[in-house]
Amino acid sequence: MASPLSPIHPLPFLSSSPTATTLTRRSLLLSSTLTTTLPTTPLSLPPQLDTNITDRVYLDFSLCPTYFRNATAADSTPLCSDPSPLGRLVLGLYGNLLPLTVSTFKRMCTSSSYKNTLVHKIFPGQFFQAGRQGRSREYGEVRLPPALDLPRNTETVDSKAFLLKHSRPGVVSLCLSENDDDDEVKLDSEYRNVEFLITIGPGPCPQLDNNNIVFGTVLEGLDVVTAIASIPTYKPSERIRQLNDLAEFFGDERAQKGRTLWNRPLKTVYISGCGELQVTKPSMSPTLP
C-alpha cells in the first residue's frame, strides 16, 4: 500500500510574498513623494556690480627714439628731445564700485604724477604695465610727491574688489600679484601702490583674475594699446632662464634682479601726458570695446 503523499512546501527563493511586494511599492511611492515635495533651492545669481563710468581720464603715450634722460624737479629740459606720439587712451573708471582705487588713480593723473614715466613691461597677447616705483632713481620711474598725500587703499584686502574679470582687451587693473615695485619702496610706511596694467588681448587673461583689481576700461584708443603691444621686448634665451632658475634655487638675489629685465620693451615708450576729462552723464553705462 502506497504511503500518503506529504505536502509540498514551496522553496524559499521561489516564494512570492505579498508583504514584500507591498513594502516595495510603498518604498517607491514614498521616494517619489519625497522627491516631489522637497523644497528646491534657487540658484544663487552673481551680484550685480555697478560698472557705471563715474570718471574719465586720459593717458598720452609716446615713443622716444633717442636717449630718454632723467630730470630733477627743478629741471625744465624735456625728457625726450624728439618724441614720436603714439596716441591717447581715454579710460572710464568705476568710481561707484571702487571709490578708493579710482580716487587714487585719478589724482595720479590730475597731478601729472604719471607723466614722463615708462611702460616698463609688455607681455605680448596679455597686458602691459606702467607706474612702477623705485628708489634707484632710474629714469622713468614714478615718484610720489609728499604733498599728494594718497590715502591707504583698503580695497586691496576686500574680496568684493576682485569680482570683475580680465575678460577682454582694454581692461584697466591695479597691479597686486603683478606688482614689481622696488622692495625697499614697499617697506616704506608711506608706500602707496599706483602701478597698473592694461590688457592687450585678443583673449582674456584669467591668470590675472582674483589677484588684481579691475577698476576701469579703455573707452577710446584700443589702436594705441595694439601699437604698444607690437613693440619688441627683451626675451632671455633658454640657457639664461635655466641659469636664473638655478640661481634662485640657491638663494642668489641676483636672480630676481635679472628677471626685472625680462619683457622690457626694447624701445622707450612712456606716458607723455595725463589728466581728467569731464563726464557729462556719469550715470550712463559705458559702451565697452
GROMACS .gro file of N, CA and C in nm, residues 27-181:
model
  465
   27SER      N    1   0.780   5.180  -0.071
   27SER     CA    2   0.909   5.249  -0.078
   27SER      C    3   0.917   5.337  -0.203
   28LEU      N    4   0.871   5.281  -0.315
   28LEU     CA    5   0.873   5.358  -0.438
   28LEU      C    6   0.782   5.480  -0.428
   29LEU      N    7   0.663   5.458  -0.370
   29LEU     CA    8   0.569   5.568  -0.356
   29LEU      C    9   0.623   5.676  -0.264
   30LEU      N   10   0.686   5.632  -0.153
   30LEU     CA   11   0.741   5.727  -0.056
   30LEU      C   12   0.855   5.808  -0.117
   31SER      N   13   0.942   5.739  -0.191
   31SER     CA   14   1.056   5.808  -0.251
   31SER      C   15   1.011   5.910  -0.355
   32SER      N   16   0.910   5.872  -0.436
   32SER     CA   17   0.862   5.967  -0.536
   32SER      C   18   0.793   6.085  -0.472
   33THR      N   19   0.725   6.060  -0.358
   33THR     CA   20   0.657   6.169  -0.288
   33THR      C   21   0.759   6.267  -0.230
   34LEU      N   22   0.867   6.211  -0.171
   34LEU     CA   23   0.970   6.297  -0.114
   34LEU      C   24   1.039   6.381  -0.221
   35THR      N   25   1.057   6.317  -0.338
   35THR     CA   26   1.124   6.388  -0.447
   35THR      C   27   1.043   6.508  -0.493
   36THR      N   28   0.913   6.491  -0.498
   36THR     CA   29   0.828   6.599  -0.548
   36THR      C   30   0.799   6.705  -0.443
   37THR      N   31   0.812   6.669  -0.314
   37THR     CA   32   0.775   6.764  -0.209
   37THR      C   33   0.895   6.834  -0.147
   38LEU      N   34   1.019   6.786  -0.175
   38LEU     CA   35   1.136   6.853  -0.117
   38LEU      C   36   1.149   6.994  -0.175
   39PRO      N   37   1.177   7.093  -0.090
   39PRO     CA   38   1.190   7.230  -0.140
   39PRO      C   39   1.314   7.244  -0.229
   40THR      N   40   1.297   7.313  -0.338
   40THR     CA   41   1.409   7.334  -0.430
   40THR      C   42   1.477   7.466  -0.397
   41THR      N   43   1.611   7.461  -0.389
   41THR     CA   44   1.687   7.581  -0.358
   41THR      C   45   1.716   7.658  -0.486
   42PRO      N   46   1.676   7.783  -0.496
   42PRO     CA   47   1.702   7.859  -0.619
   42PRO      C   48   1.850   7.883  -0.639
   43LEU      N   49   1.892   7.884  -0.765
   43LEU     CA   50   2.032   7.908  -0.797
   43LEU      C   51   2.070   8.051  -0.758
   44SER      N   52   2.186   8.064  -0.691
   44SER     CA   53   2.231   8.196  -0.649
   44SER      C   54   2.292   8.270  -0.767
   45LEU      N   55   2.237   8.385  -0.801
   45LEU     CA   56   2.285   8.465  -0.912
   45LEU      C   57   2.404   8.548  -0.867
   46PRO      N   58   2.499   8.573  -0.956
   46PRO     CA   59   2.613   8.658  -0.919
   46PRO      C   60   2.565   8.798  -0.887
   47PRO      N   61   2.632   8.866  -0.795
   47PRO     CA   62   2.589   9.000  -0.757
   47PRO      C   63   2.601   9.097  -0.874
   48GLN      N   64   2.508   9.189  -0.881
   48GLN     CA   65   2.512   9.291  -0.984
   48GLN      C   66   2.615   9.398  -0.945
   49LEU      N   67   2.714   9.417  -1.028
   49LEU     CA   68   2.823   9.510  -0.999
   49LEU      C   69   2.798   9.642  -1.071
   50ASP      N   70   2.819   9.750  -1.001
   50ASP     CA   71   2.796   9.884  -1.055
   50ASP      C   72   2.919   9.927  -1.136
   51THR      N   73   2.913   9.905  -1.266
   51THR     CA   74   3.025   9.942  -1.353
   51THR      C   75   2.993  10.066  -1.436
   52ASN      N   76   2.907  10.152  -1.381
   52ASN     CA   77   2.884  10.280  -1.447
   52ASN      C   78   3.011  10.364  -1.443
   53ILE      N   79   3.034  10.438  -1.550
   53ILE     CA   80   3.152  10.525  -1.558
   53ILE      C   81   3.125  10.652  -1.479
   54THR      N   82   3.204  10.674  -1.375
   54THR     CA   83   3.191  10.796  -1.294
   54THR      C   84   3.298  10.899  -1.327
   55ASP      N   85   3.411  10.854  -1.379
   55ASP     CA   86   3.522  10.945  -1.409
   55ASP      C   87   3.589  10.900  -1.538
   56ARG      N   88   3.642  10.998  -1.609
   56ARG     CA   89   3.720  10.969  -1.729
   56ARG      C   90   3.854  11.041  -1.719
   57VAL      N   91   3.959  10.968  -1.748
   57VAL     CA   92   4.093  11.027  -1.751
   57VAL      C   93   4.158  10.989  -1.884
   58TYR      N   94   4.266  11.056  -1.917
   58TYR     CA   95   4.338  11.024  -2.041
   58TYR      C   96   4.485  11.003  -2.011
   59LEU      N   97   4.545  10.919  -2.091
   59LEU     CA   98   4.689  10.895  -2.088
   59LEU      C   99   4.741  10.908  -2.230
   60ASP      N  100   4.836  10.998  -2.252
   60ASP     CA  101   4.901  11.012  -2.382
   60ASP      C  102   5.031  10.932  -2.381
   61PHE      N  103   5.054  10.853  -2.485
   61PHE     CA  104   5.173  10.770  -2.494
   61PHE      C  105   5.259  10.815  -2.612
   62SER      N  106   5.391  10.808  -2.591
   62SER     CA  107   5.485  10.846  -2.696
   62SER      C  108   5.604  10.751  -2.695
   63LEU      N  109   5.672  10.747  -2.810
   63LEU     CA  110   5.798  10.674  -2.824
   63LEU      C  111   5.913  10.774  -2.822
   64CYS      N  112   6.021  10.736  -2.759
   64CYS     CA  113   6.141  10.819  -2.759
   64CYS      C  114   6.250  10.745  -2.837
   65PRO      N  115   6.275  10.783  -2.961
   65PRO     CA  116   6.373  10.709  -3.042
   65PRO      C  117   6.517  10.736  -3.001
   66THR      N  118   6.540  10.845  -2.924
   66THR     CA  119   6.676  10.877  -2.880
   66THR      C  120   6.687  10.856  -2.730
   67TYR      N  121   6.791  10.908  -2.671
   67TYR     CA  122   6.818  10.889  -2.529
   67TYR      C  123   6.709  10.955  -2.444
   68PHE      N  124   6.652  10.878  -2.355
   68PHE     CA  125   6.549  10.929  -2.263
   68PHE      C  126   6.618  10.963  -2.133
   69ARG      N  127   6.629  11.092  -2.101
   69ARG     CA  128   6.707  11.136  -1.987
   69ARG      C  129   6.618  11.161  -1.867
   70ASN      N  130   6.673  11.141  -1.749
   70ASN     CA  131   6.602  11.172  -1.626
   70ASN      C  132   6.626  11.319  -1.591
   71ALA      N  133   6.536  11.373  -1.508
   71ALA     CA  134   6.549  11.513  -1.471
   71ALA      C  135   6.502  11.533  -1.329
   72THR      N  136   6.555  11.633  -1.264
   72THR     CA  137   6.509  11.670  -1.130
   72THR      C  138   6.386  11.758  -1.143
   73ALA      N  139   6.323  11.784  -1.027
   73ALA     CA  140   6.201  11.864  -1.029
   73ALA      C  141   6.227  12.005  -1.079
   74ALA      N  142   6.350  12.056  -1.057
   74ALA     CA  143   6.382  12.193  -1.098
   74ALA      C  144   6.428  12.202  -1.243
   75ASP      N  145   6.446  12.087  -1.307
   75ASP     CA  146   6.497  12.085  -1.444
   75ASP      C  147   6.379  12.091  -1.540
   76SER      N  148   6.377  12.191  -1.628
   76SER     CA  149   6.267  12.206  -1.722
   76SER      C  150   6.300  12.149  -1.859
   77THR      N  151   6.416  12.089  -1.876
   77THR     CA  152   6.456  12.033  -2.005
   77THR      C  153   6.368  11.913  -2.039
   78PRO      N  154   6.317  11.903  -2.160
   78PRO     CA  155   6.233  11.788  -2.197
   78PRO      C  156   6.309  11.656  -2.179
   79LEU      N  157   6.236  11.554  -2.136
   79LEU     CA  158   6.298  11.424  -2.115
   79LEU      C  159   6.335  11.356  -2.246
   80CYS      N  160   6.261  11.389  -2.350
   80CYS     CA  161   6.290  11.332  -2.481
   80CYS      C  162   6.291  11.445  -2.582
   81SER      N  163   6.400  11.458  -2.656
   81SER     CA  164   6.416  11.573  -2.745
   81SER      C  165   6.327  11.563  -2.869
   82ASP      N  166   6.301  11.441  -2.917
   82ASP     CA  167   6.220  11.425  -3.039
   82ASP      C  168   6.122  11.308  -3.023
   83PRO      N  169   6.020  11.324  -2.937
   83PRO     CA  170   5.924  11.215  -2.915
   83PRO      C  171   5.838  11.190  -3.038
   84SER      N  172   5.793  11.066  -3.049
   84SER     CA  173   5.702  11.027  -3.156
   84SER      C  174   5.570  10.983  -3.092
   85PRO      N  175   5.464  11.065  -3.102
   85PRO     CA  176   5.338  11.033  -3.034
   85PRO      C  177   5.276  10.903  -3.086
   86LEU      N  178   5.228  10.822  -2.994
   86LEU     CA  179   5.154  10.701  -3.029
   86LEU      C  180   5.004  10.724  -3.027
   87GLY      N  181   4.957  10.815  -2.941
   87GLY     CA  182   4.814  10.842  -2.934
   87GLY      C  183   4.767  10.851  -2.790
   88ARG      N  184   4.636  10.867  -2.776
   88ARG     CA  185   4.575  10.888  -2.645
   88ARG      C  186   4.479  10.775  -2.610
   89LEU      N  187   4.486  10.734  -2.483
   89LEU     CA  188   4.387  10.642  -2.427
   89LEU      C  189   4.291  10.722  -2.340
   90VAL      N  190   4.162  10.701  -2.361
   90VAL     CA  191   4.061  10.756  -2.272
   90VAL      C  192   4.007  10.640  -2.189
   91LEU      N  193   4.020  10.652  -2.058
   91LEU     CA  194   3.983  10.544  -1.966
   91LEU      C  195   3.858  10.583  -1.888
   92GLY      N  196   3.764  10.491  -1.880
   92GLY     CA  197   3.646  10.508  -1.796
   92GLY      C  198   3.666  10.433  -1.665
   93LEU      N  199   3.638  10.498  -1.552
   93LEU     CA  200   3.667  10.442  -1.420
   93LEU      C  201   3.538  10.413  -1.344
   94TYR      N  202   3.540  10.302  -1.266
   94TYR     CA  203   3.423  10.256  -1.192
   94TYR      C  204   3.425  10.312  -1.049
   95GLY      N  205   3.395  10.440  -1.036
   95GLY     CA  206   3.406  10.506  -0.907
   95GLY      C  207   3.304  10.462  -0.804
   96ASN      N  208   3.186  10.415  -0.847
   96ASN     CA  209   3.087  10.367  -0.751
   96ASN      C  210   3.129  10.234  -0.691
   97LEU      N  211   3.193  10.151  -0.772
   97LEU     CA  212   3.232  10.017  -0.726
   97LEU      C  213   3.360  10.020  -0.644
   98LEU      N  214   3.457  10.102  -0.686
   98LEU     CA  215   3.589  10.104  -0.622
   98LEU      C  216   3.633  10.249  -0.600
   99PRO      N  217   3.571  10.318  -0.506
   99PRO     CA  218   3.598  10.461  -0.490
   99PRO      C  219   3.742  10.494  -0.451
  100LEU      N  220   3.805  10.413  -0.365
  100LEU     CA  221   3.941  10.444  -0.322
  100LEU      C  222   4.042  10.424  -0.436
  101THR      N  223   4.031  10.312  -0.505
  101THR     CA  224   4.123  10.283  -0.615
  101THR      C  225   4.109  10.387  -0.726
  102VAL      N  226   3.985  10.421  -0.759
  102VAL     CA  227   3.960  10.520  -0.864
  102VAL      C  228   4.009  10.658  -0.822
  103SER      N  229   3.984  10.696  -0.698
  103SER     CA  230   4.028  10.827  -0.649
  103SER      C  231   4.180  10.841  -0.656
  104THR      N  232   4.252  10.737  -0.616
  104THR     CA  233   4.398  10.740  -0.621
  104THR      C  234   4.449  10.751  -0.764
  105PHE      N  235   4.392  10.671  -0.853
  105PHE     CA  236   4.436  10.673  -0.992
  105PHE      C  237   4.407  10.808  -1.056
  106LYS      N  238   4.291  10.863  -1.027
  106LYS     CA  239   4.255  10.993  -1.085
  106LYS      C  240   4.348  11.104  -1.035
  107ARG      N  241   4.384  11.099  -0.907
  107ARG     CA  242   4.475  11.200  -0.852
  107ARG      C  243   4.615  11.187  -0.911
  108MET      N  244   4.654  11.063  -0.941
  108MET     CA  245   4.784  11.044  -1.007
  108MET      C  246   4.784  11.106  -1.146
  109CYS      N  247   4.669  11.104  -1.212
  109CYS     CA  248   4.660  11.163  -1.346
  109CYS      C  249   4.650  11.315  -1.339
  110THR      N  250   4.565  11.367  -1.251
  110THR     CA  251   4.545  11.512  -1.244
  110THR      C  252   4.668  11.584  -1.188
  111SER      N  253   4.748  11.516  -1.107
  111SER     CA  254   4.871  11.578  -1.054
  111SER      C  255   4.990  11.557  -1.146
  112SER      N  256   4.968  11.492  -1.261
  112SER     CA  257   5.074  11.461  -1.359
  112SER      C  258   5.183  11.372  -1.300
  113SER      N  259   5.147  11.293  -1.198
  113SER     CA  260   5.246  11.204  -1.137
  113SER      C  261   5.285  11.088  -1.228
  114TYR      N  262   5.198  11.055  -1.324
  114TYR     CA  263   5.231  10.952  -1.421
  114TYR      C  264   5.307  11.008  -1.541
  115LYS      N  265   5.310  11.139  -1.555
  115LYS     CA  266   5.373  11.200  -1.673
  115LYS      C  267   5.523  11.171  -1.674
  116ASN      N  268   5.575  11.141  -1.792
  116ASN     CA  269   5.717  11.110  -1.814
  116ASN      C  270   5.762  10.985  -1.739
  117THR      N  271   5.671  10.889  -1.720
  117THR     CA  272   5.707  10.760  -1.662
  117THR      C  273   5.689  10.651  -1.768
  118LEU      N  274   5.763  10.544  -1.752
  118LEU     CA  275   5.774  10.443  -1.856
  118LEU      C  276   5.665  10.336  -1.851
  119VAL      N  277   5.636  10.280  -1.968
  119VAL     CA  278   5.575  10.148  -1.977
  119VAL      C  279   5.691  10.050  -1.964
  120HIS      N  280   5.702   9.984  -1.849
  120HIS     CA  281   5.825   9.910  -1.820
  120HIS      C  282   5.815   9.761  -1.850
  121LYS      N  283   5.697   9.708  -1.874
  121LYS     CA  284   5.683   9.566  -1.909
  121LYS      C  285   5.573   9.551  -2.014
  122ILE      N  286   5.599   9.467  -2.113
  122ILE     CA  287   5.499   9.432  -2.214
  122ILE      C  288   5.498   9.280  -2.229
  123PHE      N  289   5.383   9.220  -2.209
  123PHE     CA  290   5.365   9.076  -2.227
  123PHE      C  291   5.275   9.058  -2.349
  124PRO      N  292   5.333   9.027  -2.466
  124PRO     CA  293   5.253   9.018  -2.589
  124PRO      C  294   5.135   8.922  -2.575
  125GLY      N  295   5.020   8.969  -2.621
  125GLY     CA  296   4.899   8.889  -2.614
  125GLY      C  297   4.836   8.886  -2.477
  126GLN      N  298   4.893   8.961  -2.381
  126GLN     CA  299   4.837   8.959  -2.245
  126GLN      C  300   4.812   9.100  -2.192
  127PHE      N  301   4.920   9.171  -2.152
  127PHE     CA  302   4.900   9.303  -2.093
  127PHE      C  303   5.032   9.379  -2.093
  128PHE      N  304   5.023   9.511  -2.067
  128PHE     CA  305   5.144   9.589  -2.040
  128PHE      C  306   5.128   9.661  -1.907
  129GLN      N  307   5.242   9.695  -1.844
  129GLN     CA  308   5.244   9.755  -1.711
  129GLN      C  309   5.310   9.893  -1.715
  130ALA      N  310   5.263   9.980  -1.625
  130ALA     CA  311   5.320  10.114  -1.610
  130ALA      C  312   5.299  10.158  -1.466
  131GLY      N  313   5.372  10.263  -1.428
  131GLY     CA  314   5.355  10.319  -1.293
  131GLY      C  315   5.443  10.257  -1.187
  132ARG      N  316   5.557  10.199  -1.227
  132ARG     CA  317   5.646  10.136  -1.130
  132ARG      C  318   5.720  10.240  -1.045
  133GLN      N  319   5.735  10.209  -0.915
  133GLN     CA  320   5.811  10.293  -0.824
  133GLN      C  321   5.944  10.226  -0.790
  134GLY      N  322   6.047  10.308  -0.769
  134GLY     CA  323   6.178  10.255  -0.732
  134GLY      C  324   6.263  10.359  -0.664
  135ARG      N  325   6.357  10.314  -0.580
  135ARG     CA  326   6.447  10.405  -0.510
  135ARG      C  327   6.577  10.430  -0.587
  136SER      N  328   6.599  10.351  -0.690
  136SER     CA  329   6.726  10.361  -0.761
  136SER      C  330   6.737  10.486  -0.848
  137ARG      N  331   6.627  10.563  -0.858
  137ARG     CA  332   6.626  10.686  -0.937
  137ARG      C  333   6.656  10.661  -1.084
  138GLU      N  334   6.619  10.543  -1.130
  138GLU     CA  335   6.633  10.518  -1.273
  138GLU      C  336   6.534  10.606  -1.347
  139TYR      N  337   6.563  10.632  -1.471
  139TYR     CA  338   6.475  10.718  -1.549
  139TYR      C  339   6.337  10.653  -1.565
  140GLY      N  340   6.238  10.740  -1.563
  140GLY     CA  341   6.102  10.696  -1.595
  140GLY      C  342   6.027  10.626  -1.485
  141GLU      N  343   6.076  10.626  -1.361
  141GLU     CA  344   6.001  10.563  -1.252
  141GLU      C  345   5.911  10.665  -1.183
  142VAL      N  346   5.801  10.616  -1.127
  142VAL     CA  347   5.708  10.704  -1.058
  142VAL      C  348   5.768  10.750  -0.926
  143ARG      N  349   5.751  10.878  -0.896
  143ARG     CA  350   5.795  10.934  -0.769
  143ARG      C  351   5.676  11.009  -0.709
  144LEU      N  352   5.624  10.959  -0.602
  144LEU     CA  353   5.507  11.021  -0.541
  144LEU      C  354   5.548  11.146  -0.462
  145PRO      N  355   5.496  11.261  -0.498
  145PRO     CA  356   5.528  11.381  -0.418
  145PRO      C  357   5.462  11.372  -0.282
  146PRO      N  358   5.531  11.410  -0.175
  146PRO     CA  359   5.473  11.402  -0.040
  146PRO      C  360   5.343  11.481  -0.027
  147ALA      N  361   5.331  11.590  -0.102
  147ALA     CA  362   5.212  11.673  -0.092
  147ALA      C  363   5.087  11.604  -0.147
  148LEU      N  364   5.106  11.496  -0.223
  148LEU     CA  365   4.991  11.426  -0.281
  148LEU      C  366   4.907  11.359  -0.173
  149ASP      N  367   4.973  11.305  -0.071
  149ASP     CA  368   4.906  11.250   0.048
  149ASP      C  369   4.792  11.155   0.010
  150LEU      N  370   4.828  11.048  -0.059
  150LEU     CA  371   4.728  10.950  -0.100
  150LEU      C  372   4.680  10.868   0.019
  151PRO      N  373   4.550  10.835   0.027
  151PRO     CA  374   4.500  10.753   0.138
  151PRO      C  375   4.540  10.607   0.120
  152ARG      N  376   4.536  10.533   0.229
  152ARG     CA  377   4.560  10.389   0.220
  152ARG      C  378   4.443  10.322   0.149
  153ASN      N  379   4.475  10.233   0.058
  153ASN     CA  380   4.372  10.166  -0.021
  153ASN      C  381   4.331  10.036   0.048
  154THR      N  382   4.226  10.043   0.128
  154THR     CA  383   4.177   9.924   0.198
  154THR      C  384   4.102   9.829   0.106
  155GLU      N  385   4.075   9.871  -0.017
  155GLU     CA  386   4.005   9.783  -0.112
  155GLU      C  387   4.094   9.666  -0.155
  156THR      N  388   4.224   9.677  -0.134
  156THR     CA  389   4.314   9.569  -0.172
  156THR      C  390   4.296   9.445  -0.084
  157VAL      N  391   4.226   9.459   0.028
  157VAL     CA  392   4.201   9.344   0.116
  157VAL      C  393   4.053   9.314   0.124
  158ASP      N  394   3.974   9.370   0.034
  158ASP     CA  395   3.830   9.347   0.030
  158ASP      C  396   3.800   9.249  -0.084
  159SER      N  397   3.741   9.136  -0.050
  159SER     CA  398   3.715   9.032  -0.151
  159SER      C  399   3.621   9.082  -0.261
  160LYS      N  400   3.533   9.178  -0.230
  160LYS     CA  401   3.440   9.228  -0.330
  160LYS      C  402   3.510   9.307  -0.440
  161ALA      N  403   3.631   9.353  -0.412
  161ALA     CA  404   3.705   9.432  -0.511
  161ALA      C  405   3.763   9.346  -0.623
  162PHE      N  406   3.757   9.214  -0.609
  162PHE     CA  407   3.821   9.125  -0.706
  162PHE      C  408   3.720   9.050  -0.792
  163LEU      N  409   3.596   9.097  -0.795
  163LEU     CA  410   3.491   9.024  -0.866
  163LEU      C  411   3.496   9.044  -1.017
  164LEU      N  412   3.540   9.159  -1.063
  164LEU     CA  413   3.549   9.182  -1.208
  164LEU      C  414   3.667   9.105  -1.266
  165LYS      N  415   3.649   9.058  -1.389
  165LYS     CA  416   3.749   8.972  -1.453
  165LYS      C  417   3.822   9.045  -1.566
  166HIS      N  418   3.939   8.992  -1.597
  166HIS     CA  419   4.020   9.044  -1.709
  166HIS      C  420   3.977   8.968  -1.835
  167SER      N  421   3.859   9.000  -1.883
  167SER     CA  422   3.793   8.915  -1.982
  167SER      C  423   3.807   8.961  -2.125
  168ARG      N  424   3.871   9.076  -2.148
  168ARG     CA  425   3.876   9.131  -2.285
  168ARG      C  426   3.991   9.230  -2.295
  169PRO      N  427   4.024   9.275  -2.415
  169PRO     CA  428   4.125   9.380  -2.428
  169PRO      C  429   4.076   9.512  -2.368
  170GLY      N  430   4.168   9.591  -2.316
  170GLY     CA  431   4.133   9.723  -2.266
  170GLY      C  432   4.087   9.728  -2.122
  171VAL      N  433   4.108   9.622  -2.045
  171VAL     CA  434   4.074   9.623  -1.903
  171VAL      C  435   4.186   9.693  -1.825
  172VAL      N  436   4.148   9.787  -1.739
  172VAL     CA  437   4.245   9.861  -1.658
  172VAL      C  438   4.241   9.804  -1.516
  173SER      N  439   4.358   9.768  -1.464
  173SER     CA  440   4.363   9.695  -1.338
  173SER      C  441   4.479   9.743  -1.252
  174LEU      N  442   4.456   9.746  -1.120
  174LEU     CA  443   4.561   9.779  -1.024
  174LEU      C  444   4.649   9.657  -1.002
  175CYS      N  445   4.780   9.672  -1.021
  175CYS     CA  446   4.872   9.558  -1.009
  175CYS      C  447   4.890   9.519  -0.862
  176LEU      N  448   4.858   9.396  -0.832
  176LEU     CA  449   4.886   9.341  -0.699
  176LEU      C  450   4.979   9.221  -0.713
  177SER      N  451   4.930   9.112  -0.771
  177SER     CA  452   5.018   8.996  -0.791
  177SER      C  453   5.127   9.027  -0.892
  178GLU      N  454   5.100   9.118  -0.986
  178GLU     CA  455   5.198   9.152  -1.090
  178GLU      C  456   5.284   9.272  -1.051
  179ASN      N  457   5.263   9.326  -0.933
  179ASN     CA  458   5.338   9.445  -0.892
  179ASN      C  459   5.486   9.414  -0.877
  180ASP      N  460   5.570   9.498  -0.935
  180ASP     CA  461   5.714   9.478  -0.925
  180ASP      C  462   5.784   9.606  -0.879
  181ASP      N  463   5.717   9.682  -0.790
  181ASP     CA  464   5.782   9.797  -0.728
  181ASP      C  465   5.905   9.750  -0.651
   0.00000   0.00000   0.00000
